[in-house]
Short mmCIF file of C-alpha atoms and ligand atoms in Angstrom, two decimals:
data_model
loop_
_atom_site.label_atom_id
_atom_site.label_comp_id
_atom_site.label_asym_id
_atom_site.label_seq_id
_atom_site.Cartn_x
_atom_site.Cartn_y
_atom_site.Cartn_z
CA UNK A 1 0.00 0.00 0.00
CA UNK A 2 1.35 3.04 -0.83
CA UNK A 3 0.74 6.70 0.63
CA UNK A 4 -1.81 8.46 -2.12
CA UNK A 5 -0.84 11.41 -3.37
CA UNK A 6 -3.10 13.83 -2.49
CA UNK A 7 -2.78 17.74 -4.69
CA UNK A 8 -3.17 19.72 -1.28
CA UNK A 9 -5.04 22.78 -2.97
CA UNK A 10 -6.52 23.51 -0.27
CA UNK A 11 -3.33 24.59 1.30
CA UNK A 12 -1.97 25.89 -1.74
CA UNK A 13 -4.93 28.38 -1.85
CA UNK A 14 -4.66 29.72 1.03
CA UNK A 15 -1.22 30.76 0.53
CA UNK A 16 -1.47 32.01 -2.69
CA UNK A 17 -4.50 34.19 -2.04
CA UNK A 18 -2.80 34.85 1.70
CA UNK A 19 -3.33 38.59 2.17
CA UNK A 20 -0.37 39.32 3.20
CA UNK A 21 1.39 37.66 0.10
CA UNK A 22 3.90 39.37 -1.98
CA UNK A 23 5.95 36.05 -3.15
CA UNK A 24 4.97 34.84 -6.21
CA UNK A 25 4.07 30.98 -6.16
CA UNK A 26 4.74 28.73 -9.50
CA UNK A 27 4.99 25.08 -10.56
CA UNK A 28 8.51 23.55 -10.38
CA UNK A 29 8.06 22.36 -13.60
CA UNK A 30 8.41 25.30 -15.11
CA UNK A 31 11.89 25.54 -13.80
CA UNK A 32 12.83 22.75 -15.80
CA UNK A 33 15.04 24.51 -18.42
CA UNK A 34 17.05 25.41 -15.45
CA UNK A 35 17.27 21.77 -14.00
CA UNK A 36 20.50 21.08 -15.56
CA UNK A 37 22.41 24.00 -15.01
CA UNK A 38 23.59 23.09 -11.40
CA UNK A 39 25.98 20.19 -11.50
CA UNK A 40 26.78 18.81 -8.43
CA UNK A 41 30.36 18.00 -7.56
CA UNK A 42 31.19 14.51 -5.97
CA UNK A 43 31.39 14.67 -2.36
CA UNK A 44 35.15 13.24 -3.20
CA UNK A 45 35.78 16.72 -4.85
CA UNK A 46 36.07 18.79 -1.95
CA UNK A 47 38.62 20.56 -0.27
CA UNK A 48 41.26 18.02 1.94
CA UNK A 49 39.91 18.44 5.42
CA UNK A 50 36.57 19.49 4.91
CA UNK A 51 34.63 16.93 4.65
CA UNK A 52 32.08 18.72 7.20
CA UNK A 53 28.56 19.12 7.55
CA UNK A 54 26.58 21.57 9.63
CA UNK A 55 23.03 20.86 10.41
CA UNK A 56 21.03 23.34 12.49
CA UNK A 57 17.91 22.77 13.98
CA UNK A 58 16.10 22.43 17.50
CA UNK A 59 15.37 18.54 17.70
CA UNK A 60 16.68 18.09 21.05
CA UNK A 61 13.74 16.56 22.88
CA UNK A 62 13.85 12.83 23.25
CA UNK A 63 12.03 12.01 20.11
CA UNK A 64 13.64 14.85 18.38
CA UNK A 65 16.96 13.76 19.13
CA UNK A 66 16.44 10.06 18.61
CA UNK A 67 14.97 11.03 15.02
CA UNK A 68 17.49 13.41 14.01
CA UNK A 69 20.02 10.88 15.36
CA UNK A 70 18.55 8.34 12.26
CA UNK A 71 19.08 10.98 9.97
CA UNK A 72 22.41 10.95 10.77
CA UNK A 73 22.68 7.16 10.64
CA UNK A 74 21.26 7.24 6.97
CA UNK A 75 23.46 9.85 5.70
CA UNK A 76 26.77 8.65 7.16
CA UNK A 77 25.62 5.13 5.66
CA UNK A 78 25.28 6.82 2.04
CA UNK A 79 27.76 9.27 2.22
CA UNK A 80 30.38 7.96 4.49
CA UNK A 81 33.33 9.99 6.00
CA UNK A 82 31.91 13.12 6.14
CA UNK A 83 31.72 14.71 10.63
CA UNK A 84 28.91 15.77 10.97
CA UNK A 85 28.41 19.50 13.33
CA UNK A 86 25.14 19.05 14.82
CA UNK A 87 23.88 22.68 15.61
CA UNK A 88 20.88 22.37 17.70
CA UNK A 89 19.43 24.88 19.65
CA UNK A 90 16.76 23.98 22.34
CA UNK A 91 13.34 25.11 22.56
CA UNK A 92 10.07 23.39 21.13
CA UNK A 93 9.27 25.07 17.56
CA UNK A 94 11.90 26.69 17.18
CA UNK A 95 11.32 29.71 19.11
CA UNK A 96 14.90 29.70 20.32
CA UNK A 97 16.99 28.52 17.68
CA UNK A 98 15.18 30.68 14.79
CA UNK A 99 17.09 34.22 16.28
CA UNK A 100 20.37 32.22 16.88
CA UNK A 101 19.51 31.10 13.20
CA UNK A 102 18.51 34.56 12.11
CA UNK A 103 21.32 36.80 13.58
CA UNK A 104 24.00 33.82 11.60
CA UNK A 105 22.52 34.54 8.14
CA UNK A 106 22.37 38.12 9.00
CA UNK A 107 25.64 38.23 9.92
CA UNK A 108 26.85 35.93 6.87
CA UNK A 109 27.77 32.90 9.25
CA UNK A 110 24.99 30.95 7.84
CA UNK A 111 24.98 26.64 9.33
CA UNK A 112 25.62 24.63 5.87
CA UNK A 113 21.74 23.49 5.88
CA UNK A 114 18.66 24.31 8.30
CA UNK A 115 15.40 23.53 9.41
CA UNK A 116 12.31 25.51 8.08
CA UNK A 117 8.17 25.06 7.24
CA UNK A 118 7.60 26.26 3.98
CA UNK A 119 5.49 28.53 2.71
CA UNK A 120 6.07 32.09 4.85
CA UNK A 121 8.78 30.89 7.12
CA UNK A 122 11.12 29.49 3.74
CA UNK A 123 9.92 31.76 1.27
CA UNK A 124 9.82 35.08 3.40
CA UNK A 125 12.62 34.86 5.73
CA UNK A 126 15.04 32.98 4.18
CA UNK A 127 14.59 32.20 0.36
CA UNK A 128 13.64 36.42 -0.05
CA UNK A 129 16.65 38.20 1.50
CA UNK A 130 18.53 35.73 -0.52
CA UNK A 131 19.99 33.69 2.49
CA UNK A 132 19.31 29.89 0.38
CA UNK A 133 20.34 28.10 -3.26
CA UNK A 134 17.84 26.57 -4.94
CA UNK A 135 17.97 22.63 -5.40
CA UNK A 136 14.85 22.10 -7.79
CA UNK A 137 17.44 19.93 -10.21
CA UNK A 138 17.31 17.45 -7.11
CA UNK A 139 13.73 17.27 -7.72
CA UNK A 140 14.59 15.90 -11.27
CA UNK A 141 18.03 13.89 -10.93
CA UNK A 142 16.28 11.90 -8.10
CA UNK A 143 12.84 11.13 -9.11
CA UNK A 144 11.26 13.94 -6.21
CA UNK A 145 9.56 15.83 -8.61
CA UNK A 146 7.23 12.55 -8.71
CA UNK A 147 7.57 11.11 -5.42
CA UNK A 148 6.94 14.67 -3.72
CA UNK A 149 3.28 15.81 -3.72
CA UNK A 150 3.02 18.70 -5.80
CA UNK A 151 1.19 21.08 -3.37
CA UNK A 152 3.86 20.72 -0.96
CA UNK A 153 6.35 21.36 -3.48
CA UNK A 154 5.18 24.61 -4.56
CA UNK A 155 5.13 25.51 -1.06
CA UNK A 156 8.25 25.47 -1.33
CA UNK A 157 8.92 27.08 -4.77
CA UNK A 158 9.18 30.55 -5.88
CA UNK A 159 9.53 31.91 -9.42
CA UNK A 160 10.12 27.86 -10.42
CA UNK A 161 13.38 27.49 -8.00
CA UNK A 162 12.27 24.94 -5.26
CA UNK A 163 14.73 25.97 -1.94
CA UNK A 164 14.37 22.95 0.40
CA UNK A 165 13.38 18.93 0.46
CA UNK A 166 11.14 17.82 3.11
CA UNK A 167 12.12 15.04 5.45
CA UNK A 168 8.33 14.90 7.22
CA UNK A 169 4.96 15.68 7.80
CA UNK A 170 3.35 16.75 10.90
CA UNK A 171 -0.28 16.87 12.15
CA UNK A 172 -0.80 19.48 13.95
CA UNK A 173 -4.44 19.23 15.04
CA UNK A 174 -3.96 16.32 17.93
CA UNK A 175 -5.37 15.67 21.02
CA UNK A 176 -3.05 13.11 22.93
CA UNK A 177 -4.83 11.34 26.19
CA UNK A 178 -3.63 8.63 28.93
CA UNK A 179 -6.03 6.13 27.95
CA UNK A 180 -5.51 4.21 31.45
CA UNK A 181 -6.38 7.45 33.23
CA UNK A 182 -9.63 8.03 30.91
CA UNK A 183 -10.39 4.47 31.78
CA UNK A 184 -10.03 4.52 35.25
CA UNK A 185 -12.05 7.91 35.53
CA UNK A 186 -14.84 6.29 33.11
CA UNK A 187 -14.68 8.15 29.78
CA UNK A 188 -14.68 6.53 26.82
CA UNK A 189 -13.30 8.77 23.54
CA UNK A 190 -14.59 7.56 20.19
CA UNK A 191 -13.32 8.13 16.63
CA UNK A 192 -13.84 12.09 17.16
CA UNK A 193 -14.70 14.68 19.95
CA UNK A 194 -16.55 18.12 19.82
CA UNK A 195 -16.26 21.05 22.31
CA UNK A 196 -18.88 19.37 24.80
CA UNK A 197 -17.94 16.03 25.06
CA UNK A 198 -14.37 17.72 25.45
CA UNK A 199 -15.51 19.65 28.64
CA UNK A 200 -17.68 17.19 30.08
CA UNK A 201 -14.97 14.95 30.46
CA UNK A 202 -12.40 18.07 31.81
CA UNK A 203 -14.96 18.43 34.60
CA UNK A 204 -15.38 14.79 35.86
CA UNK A 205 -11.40 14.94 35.75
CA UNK A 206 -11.67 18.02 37.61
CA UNK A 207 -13.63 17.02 40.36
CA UNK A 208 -11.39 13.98 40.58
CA UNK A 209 -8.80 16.13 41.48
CA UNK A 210 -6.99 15.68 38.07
CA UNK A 211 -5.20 18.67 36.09
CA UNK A 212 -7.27 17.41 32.37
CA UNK A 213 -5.22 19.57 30.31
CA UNK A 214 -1.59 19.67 30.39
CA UNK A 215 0.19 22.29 28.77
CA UNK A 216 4.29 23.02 28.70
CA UNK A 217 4.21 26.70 27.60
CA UNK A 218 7.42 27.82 29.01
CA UNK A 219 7.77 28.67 25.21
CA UNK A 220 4.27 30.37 24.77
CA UNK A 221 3.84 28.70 20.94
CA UNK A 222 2.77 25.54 22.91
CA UNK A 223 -0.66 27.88 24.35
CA UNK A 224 -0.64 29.14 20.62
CA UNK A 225 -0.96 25.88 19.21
CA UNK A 226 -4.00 25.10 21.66
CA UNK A 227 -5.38 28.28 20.76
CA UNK A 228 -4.77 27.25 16.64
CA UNK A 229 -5.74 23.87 17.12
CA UNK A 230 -9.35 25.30 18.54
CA UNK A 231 -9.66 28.27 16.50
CA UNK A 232 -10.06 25.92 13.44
CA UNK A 233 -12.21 23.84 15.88
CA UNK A 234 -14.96 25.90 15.70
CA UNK A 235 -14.04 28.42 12.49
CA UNK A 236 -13.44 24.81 10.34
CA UNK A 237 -11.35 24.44 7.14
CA UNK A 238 -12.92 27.14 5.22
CA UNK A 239 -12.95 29.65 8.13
CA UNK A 240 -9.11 29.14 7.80
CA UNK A 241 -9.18 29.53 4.87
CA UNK A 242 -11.43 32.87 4.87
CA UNK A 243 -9.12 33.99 7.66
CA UNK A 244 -6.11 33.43 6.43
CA UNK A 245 -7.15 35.35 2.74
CA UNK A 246 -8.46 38.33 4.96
CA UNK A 247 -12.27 37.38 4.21
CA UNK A 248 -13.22 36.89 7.97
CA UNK A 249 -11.89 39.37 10.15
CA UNK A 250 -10.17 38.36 13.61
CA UNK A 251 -12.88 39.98 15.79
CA UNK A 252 -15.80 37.83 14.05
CA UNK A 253 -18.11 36.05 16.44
CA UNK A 254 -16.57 32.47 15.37
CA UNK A 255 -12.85 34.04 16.07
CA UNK A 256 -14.15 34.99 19.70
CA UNK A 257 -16.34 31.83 20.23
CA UNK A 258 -13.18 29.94 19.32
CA UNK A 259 -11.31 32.64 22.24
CA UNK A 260 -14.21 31.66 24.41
CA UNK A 261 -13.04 28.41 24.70
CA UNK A 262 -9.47 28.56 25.22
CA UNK A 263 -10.21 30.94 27.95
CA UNK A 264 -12.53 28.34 29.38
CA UNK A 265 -9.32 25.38 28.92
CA UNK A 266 -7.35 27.52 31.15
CA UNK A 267 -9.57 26.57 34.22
CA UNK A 268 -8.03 23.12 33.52
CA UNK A 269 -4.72 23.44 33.17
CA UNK A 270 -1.58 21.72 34.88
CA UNK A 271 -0.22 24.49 37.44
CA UNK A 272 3.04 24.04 36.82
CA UNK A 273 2.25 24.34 32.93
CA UNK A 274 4.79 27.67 32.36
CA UNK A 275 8.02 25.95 34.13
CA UNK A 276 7.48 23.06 31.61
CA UNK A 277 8.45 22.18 28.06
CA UNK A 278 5.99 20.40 25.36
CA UNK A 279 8.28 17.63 26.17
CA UNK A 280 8.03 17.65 29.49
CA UNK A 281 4.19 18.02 29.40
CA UNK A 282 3.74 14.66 27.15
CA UNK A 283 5.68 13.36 29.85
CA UNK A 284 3.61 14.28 32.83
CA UNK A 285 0.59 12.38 30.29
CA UNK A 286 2.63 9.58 30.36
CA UNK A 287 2.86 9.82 34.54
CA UNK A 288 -0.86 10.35 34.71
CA UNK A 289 -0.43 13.86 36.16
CA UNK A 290 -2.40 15.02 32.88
CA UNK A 291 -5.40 13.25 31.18
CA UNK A 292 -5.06 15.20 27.55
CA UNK A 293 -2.25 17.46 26.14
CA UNK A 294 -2.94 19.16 22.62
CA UNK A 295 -0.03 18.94 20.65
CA UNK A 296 1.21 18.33 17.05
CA UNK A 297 2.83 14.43 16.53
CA UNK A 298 6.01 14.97 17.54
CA UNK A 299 4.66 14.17 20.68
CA UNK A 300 3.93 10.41 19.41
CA UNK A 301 7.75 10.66 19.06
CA UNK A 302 7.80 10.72 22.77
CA UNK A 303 5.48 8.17 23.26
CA UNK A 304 7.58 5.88 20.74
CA UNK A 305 10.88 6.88 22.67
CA UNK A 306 9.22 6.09 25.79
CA UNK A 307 8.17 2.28 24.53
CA UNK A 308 4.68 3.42 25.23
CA UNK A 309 1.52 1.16 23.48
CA UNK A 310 -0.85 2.50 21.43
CA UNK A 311 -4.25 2.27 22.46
CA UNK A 312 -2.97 0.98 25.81
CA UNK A 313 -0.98 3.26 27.30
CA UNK A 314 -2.28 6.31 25.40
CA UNK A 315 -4.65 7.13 22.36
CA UNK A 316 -5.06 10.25 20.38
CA UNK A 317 -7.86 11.89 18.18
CA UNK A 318 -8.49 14.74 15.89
CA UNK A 319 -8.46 18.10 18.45
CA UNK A 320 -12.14 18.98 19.10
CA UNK A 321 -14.19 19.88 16.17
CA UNK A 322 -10.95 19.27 13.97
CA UNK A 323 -12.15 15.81 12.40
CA UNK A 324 -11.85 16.05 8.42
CA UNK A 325 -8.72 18.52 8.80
CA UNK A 326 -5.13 18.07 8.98
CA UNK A 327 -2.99 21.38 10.35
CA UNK A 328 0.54 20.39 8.38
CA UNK A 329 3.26 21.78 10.11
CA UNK A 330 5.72 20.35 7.53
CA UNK A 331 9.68 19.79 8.07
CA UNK A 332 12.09 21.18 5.55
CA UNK A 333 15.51 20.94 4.79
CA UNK A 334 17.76 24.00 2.91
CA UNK A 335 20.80 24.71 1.20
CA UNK A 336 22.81 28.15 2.67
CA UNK A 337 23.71 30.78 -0.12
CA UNK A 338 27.54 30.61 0.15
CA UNK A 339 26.87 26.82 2.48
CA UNK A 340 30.68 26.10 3.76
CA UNK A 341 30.37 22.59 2.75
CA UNK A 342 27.92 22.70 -0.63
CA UNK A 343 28.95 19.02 -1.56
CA UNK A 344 28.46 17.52 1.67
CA UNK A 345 25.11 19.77 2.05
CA UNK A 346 23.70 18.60 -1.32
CA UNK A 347 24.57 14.83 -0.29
CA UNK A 348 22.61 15.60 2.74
CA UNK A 349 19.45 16.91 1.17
CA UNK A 350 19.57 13.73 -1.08
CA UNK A 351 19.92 11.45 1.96
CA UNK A 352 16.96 13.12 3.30
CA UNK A 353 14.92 12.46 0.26
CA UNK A 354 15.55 9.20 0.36
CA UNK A 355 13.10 6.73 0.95
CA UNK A 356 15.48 5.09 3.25
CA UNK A 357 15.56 8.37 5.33
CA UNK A 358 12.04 8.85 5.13
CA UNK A 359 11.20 5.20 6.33
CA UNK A 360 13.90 5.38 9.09
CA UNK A 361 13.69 9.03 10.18
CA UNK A 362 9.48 9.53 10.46
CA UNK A 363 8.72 7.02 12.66
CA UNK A 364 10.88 8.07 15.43
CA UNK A 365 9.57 11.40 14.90
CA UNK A 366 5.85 10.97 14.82
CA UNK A 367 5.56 12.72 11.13
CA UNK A 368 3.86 11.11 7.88
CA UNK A 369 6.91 10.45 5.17
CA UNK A 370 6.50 13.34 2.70
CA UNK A 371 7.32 11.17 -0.30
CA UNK A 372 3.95 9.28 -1.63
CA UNK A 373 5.87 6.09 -2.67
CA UNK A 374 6.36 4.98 1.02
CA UNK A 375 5.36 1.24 1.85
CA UNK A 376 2.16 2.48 4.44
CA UNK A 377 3.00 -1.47 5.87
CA UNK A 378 6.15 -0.05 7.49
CA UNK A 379 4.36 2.10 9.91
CA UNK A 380 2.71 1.69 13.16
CA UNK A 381 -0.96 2.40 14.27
CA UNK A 382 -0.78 5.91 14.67
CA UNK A 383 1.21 6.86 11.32
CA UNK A 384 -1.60 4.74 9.79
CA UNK A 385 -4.43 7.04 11.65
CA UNK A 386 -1.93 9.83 10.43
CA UNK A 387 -1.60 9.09 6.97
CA UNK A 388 -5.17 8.12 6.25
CA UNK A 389 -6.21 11.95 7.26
CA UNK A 390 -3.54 13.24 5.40
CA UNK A 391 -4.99 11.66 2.48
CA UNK A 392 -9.00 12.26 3.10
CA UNK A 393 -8.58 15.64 4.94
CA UNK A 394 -8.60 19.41 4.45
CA UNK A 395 -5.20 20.14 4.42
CA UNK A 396 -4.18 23.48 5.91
CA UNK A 397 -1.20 25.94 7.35
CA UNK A 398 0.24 25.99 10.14
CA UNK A 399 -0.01 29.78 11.70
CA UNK A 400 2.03 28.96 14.76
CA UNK A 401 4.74 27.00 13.05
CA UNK A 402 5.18 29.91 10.21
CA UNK A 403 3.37 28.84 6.96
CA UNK A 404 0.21 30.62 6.92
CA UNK A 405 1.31 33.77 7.67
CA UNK A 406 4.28 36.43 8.01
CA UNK A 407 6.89 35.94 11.16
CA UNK A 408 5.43 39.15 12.27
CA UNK A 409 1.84 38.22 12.57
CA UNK A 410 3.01 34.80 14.22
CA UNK A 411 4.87 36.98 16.39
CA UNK A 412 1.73 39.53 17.36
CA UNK A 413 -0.22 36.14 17.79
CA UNK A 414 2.22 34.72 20.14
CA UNK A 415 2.05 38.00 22.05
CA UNK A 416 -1.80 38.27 21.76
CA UNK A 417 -1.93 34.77 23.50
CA UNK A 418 0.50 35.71 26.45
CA UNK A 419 -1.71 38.70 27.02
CA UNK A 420 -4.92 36.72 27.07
CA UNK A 421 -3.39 33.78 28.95
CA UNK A 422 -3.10 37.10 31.97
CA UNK A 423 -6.71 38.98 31.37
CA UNK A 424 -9.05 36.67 29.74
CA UNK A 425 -10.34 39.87 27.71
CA UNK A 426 -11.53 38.35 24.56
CA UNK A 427 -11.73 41.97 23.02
CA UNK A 428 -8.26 42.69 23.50
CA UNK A 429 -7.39 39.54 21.94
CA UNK A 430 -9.35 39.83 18.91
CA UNK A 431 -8.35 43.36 18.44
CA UNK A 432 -4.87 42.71 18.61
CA UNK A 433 -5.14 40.03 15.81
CA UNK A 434 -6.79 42.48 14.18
CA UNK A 435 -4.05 45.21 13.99
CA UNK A 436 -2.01 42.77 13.27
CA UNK A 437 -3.25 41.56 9.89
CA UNK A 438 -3.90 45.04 9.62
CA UNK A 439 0.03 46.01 9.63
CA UNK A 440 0.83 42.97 7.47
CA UNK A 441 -1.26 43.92 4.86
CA UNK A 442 0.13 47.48 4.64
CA UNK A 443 3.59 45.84 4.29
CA UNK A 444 2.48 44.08 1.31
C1 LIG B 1 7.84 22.22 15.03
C2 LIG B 1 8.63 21.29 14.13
C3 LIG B 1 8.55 19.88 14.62
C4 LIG B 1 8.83 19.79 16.11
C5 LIG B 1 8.10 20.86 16.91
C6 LIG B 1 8.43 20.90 18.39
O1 LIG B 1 7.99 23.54 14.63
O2 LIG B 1 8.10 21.37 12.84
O3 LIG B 1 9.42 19.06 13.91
O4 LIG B 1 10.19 19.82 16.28
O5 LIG B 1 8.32 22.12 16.37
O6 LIG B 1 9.76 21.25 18.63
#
């Protein structure tokens, strides 16, 4: 059984008609005339003492780590002899390690190859100010250009130059939950959950004395993603789709129902939820501290670190009202304008878009393989659950993890939750999202 392709226009929409869009999106096909003009070197050709690679990203919780680590296995396997600098800088989503990341290529010290999402994150902050080479004759000389699915691809394309190679796909919309802990507290979850089945069971937890919803916002994206992951719980796929084109405003009753009911998730919350990482807060699931932690699936990279079972130890289901769509927060690899070690960096990208990387590396990490010719057979329960909705879902962007939107509105969002997460003022909150789409369409 194989993965089925599946075009993604959903999420290519909202991108292109994004309001705040000034990149202009096209097919890599069309940059097939320029396909051949970048010859690779052999990774034999270069310099006498540099056979170096530097890889910068923030995979440094268990999961992360133990993924990246296969990565590493692959590409030393294909490519032997080359050391490999790993450049990681903590902190869940990147919120760390993007400034260390951003003040190198500012300062022309860029890592050899990063981490980014595509659409806004690639395109706007590194592929525009001219910090990455294109690759798209990788897409060609190893078969990607049919193995990748299209709509991804042109996420990751501008003016027909395609700038990274994904090594995974995450869900973003999931709602993790110790299934002994459920059990012993009598609730059953089916195949899907809405807002009221969601609370009913926060309460009986609560008057058991149990924190229902654990959250690790020391970095404040992890409250974001709650926020995210219920804003398109009640808004739906083409809400998203109307918010993220400017059609629905950010003070519209949906947007502030949606508000409404984070506010209300706060009353459940783990106290200790700012000292902790996402990490951390999968792992107080796993202790039983927490019933349910929303989270993208890199946290079914901590479960498979942890040798939990599936459907024993802990189950998972779509976030409420989220059934039928698929948030992608998507994980892509680049090559540095001026990269230190270009051969060793293109051998790398190729590794990754492997099919041996991609079978190794994604279940470890919890992701969907991006490439479409994967053996489905190969992975476990919840890839399967995974992949299926990847395939029969609305697929959409990411706002927290930098597709949908500019850095600066994920910024004002991230700042808008912090506030609300203090006052509970669902006006202020709305209105702040507000000016904020408001000053990233005048810097169209
Ligand atoms: C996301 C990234 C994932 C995972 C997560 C938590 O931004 O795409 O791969 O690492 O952050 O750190």
């Amino acid at each position: 059984m194989f993965l089925a392709f599946n075009p993604i226009d959903s999420i290519k929409l909202i991108i292109l008609d994004n309001m705040h869009l000034k990149l202009s999106f096209c097919s890599p096909l069309i940059a097939l005339a320029s396909m051949f003009t970048l010859i690779q070197a052999p990774i034999s050709s270069q310099a006498a003492g540099e056979k170096k690679l530097e890889v910068f990203s923030w995979w440094t919780s268990g999961g992360e780590a133990a993924a990246l680590d296969a990565l590493f296995s692959v590409y030393k396997k294909q490519y032997p002899g080359v050391e490999i600098i790993n450049a990681t800088v903590a902190g869940g989503g990147g919120s760390a390690a993007r400034p260390v990341l951003q003040t190198r290529l500012a300062g022309g010290n860029p890592p050899d190859t990063w981490q980014s999402h595509p659409g806004w994150e690639l395109l706007g902050q590194y592929v525009e100010p001219g910090y990455c080479d294109e690759i798209t004759d990788l897409y060609k000389s190893d078969g990607w250009d049919k193995a990748f699915p299209k709509g991804l691809v042109d996420l990751m394309t501008k003016d027909g130059k395609t700038y990274a190679v994904l090594a995974g796909v995450h869900h973003g919309n999931v709602l993790w939950y110790n299934k002994k802990l459920l059990d012993k507290n009598g609730i059953t979850i089916g195949d899907k959950i809405g807002f009221d089945d969601f609370f009913a069971a926060c309460d009986k937890l609560k008057k058991a004395g149990i924190a229902a919803l654990g959250v690790g916002d020391s970095g404040i994206w992890a409250s974001a993603q709650l926020f995210e992951n219920t804003l398109l719980g009640v808004v739906g796929p083409q809400g998203w789709t109307d918010l993220f084109s400017g059609k629905m405003k950010w003070d519209d009753p949906q947007v502030k129902k949606a508000m409404g009911y984070f506010a209300k998730m706060q009353d459940y919350l783990n106290s200790d939820h700012s000292a902790l990482s996402w990490d951390q807060a999968v792992g107080a699931l796993m202790e039983g501290k927490v019933a349910f932690t929303s989270m993208g699936d890199w946290a079914e990279g901590e479960f498979v670190k942890a040798n939990k079972k599936a459907n024993e130890d802990y189950g998972w289901v779509s976030h409420p009202g989220t059934d039928g769509s698929f948030i992608i927060v998507a994980d892509g690899f680049t090559l540095a304008k001026g990269a230190p070690h270009k051969d060793a960096t293109i051998a790398w990208l190729k590794s990754i878009g492997s099919k041996e990387a991609q079978e190794a590396f994604n279940p470890l990490k919890g992701s969907i393989p991006a490439r479409t010719d994967v053996d489905k057979s190969k992975f476990d329960v919840y890839h399967q659950w995974s992949m299926n909705s990847f395939a029969n879902s609305s697929l959409l962007p990411s706002c927290v993890h930098g597709e949908a939107a500019p850095a600066a509105f994920q910024q004002a969002l991230n700042d808008a939750v912090t506030a609300f997460i203090v006052d509970k003022n669902v006006d202020n909150f709305a209105n702040a999202l507000v000016q904020a789409a408001k000053e990233s369409e005048s810097n169209k």
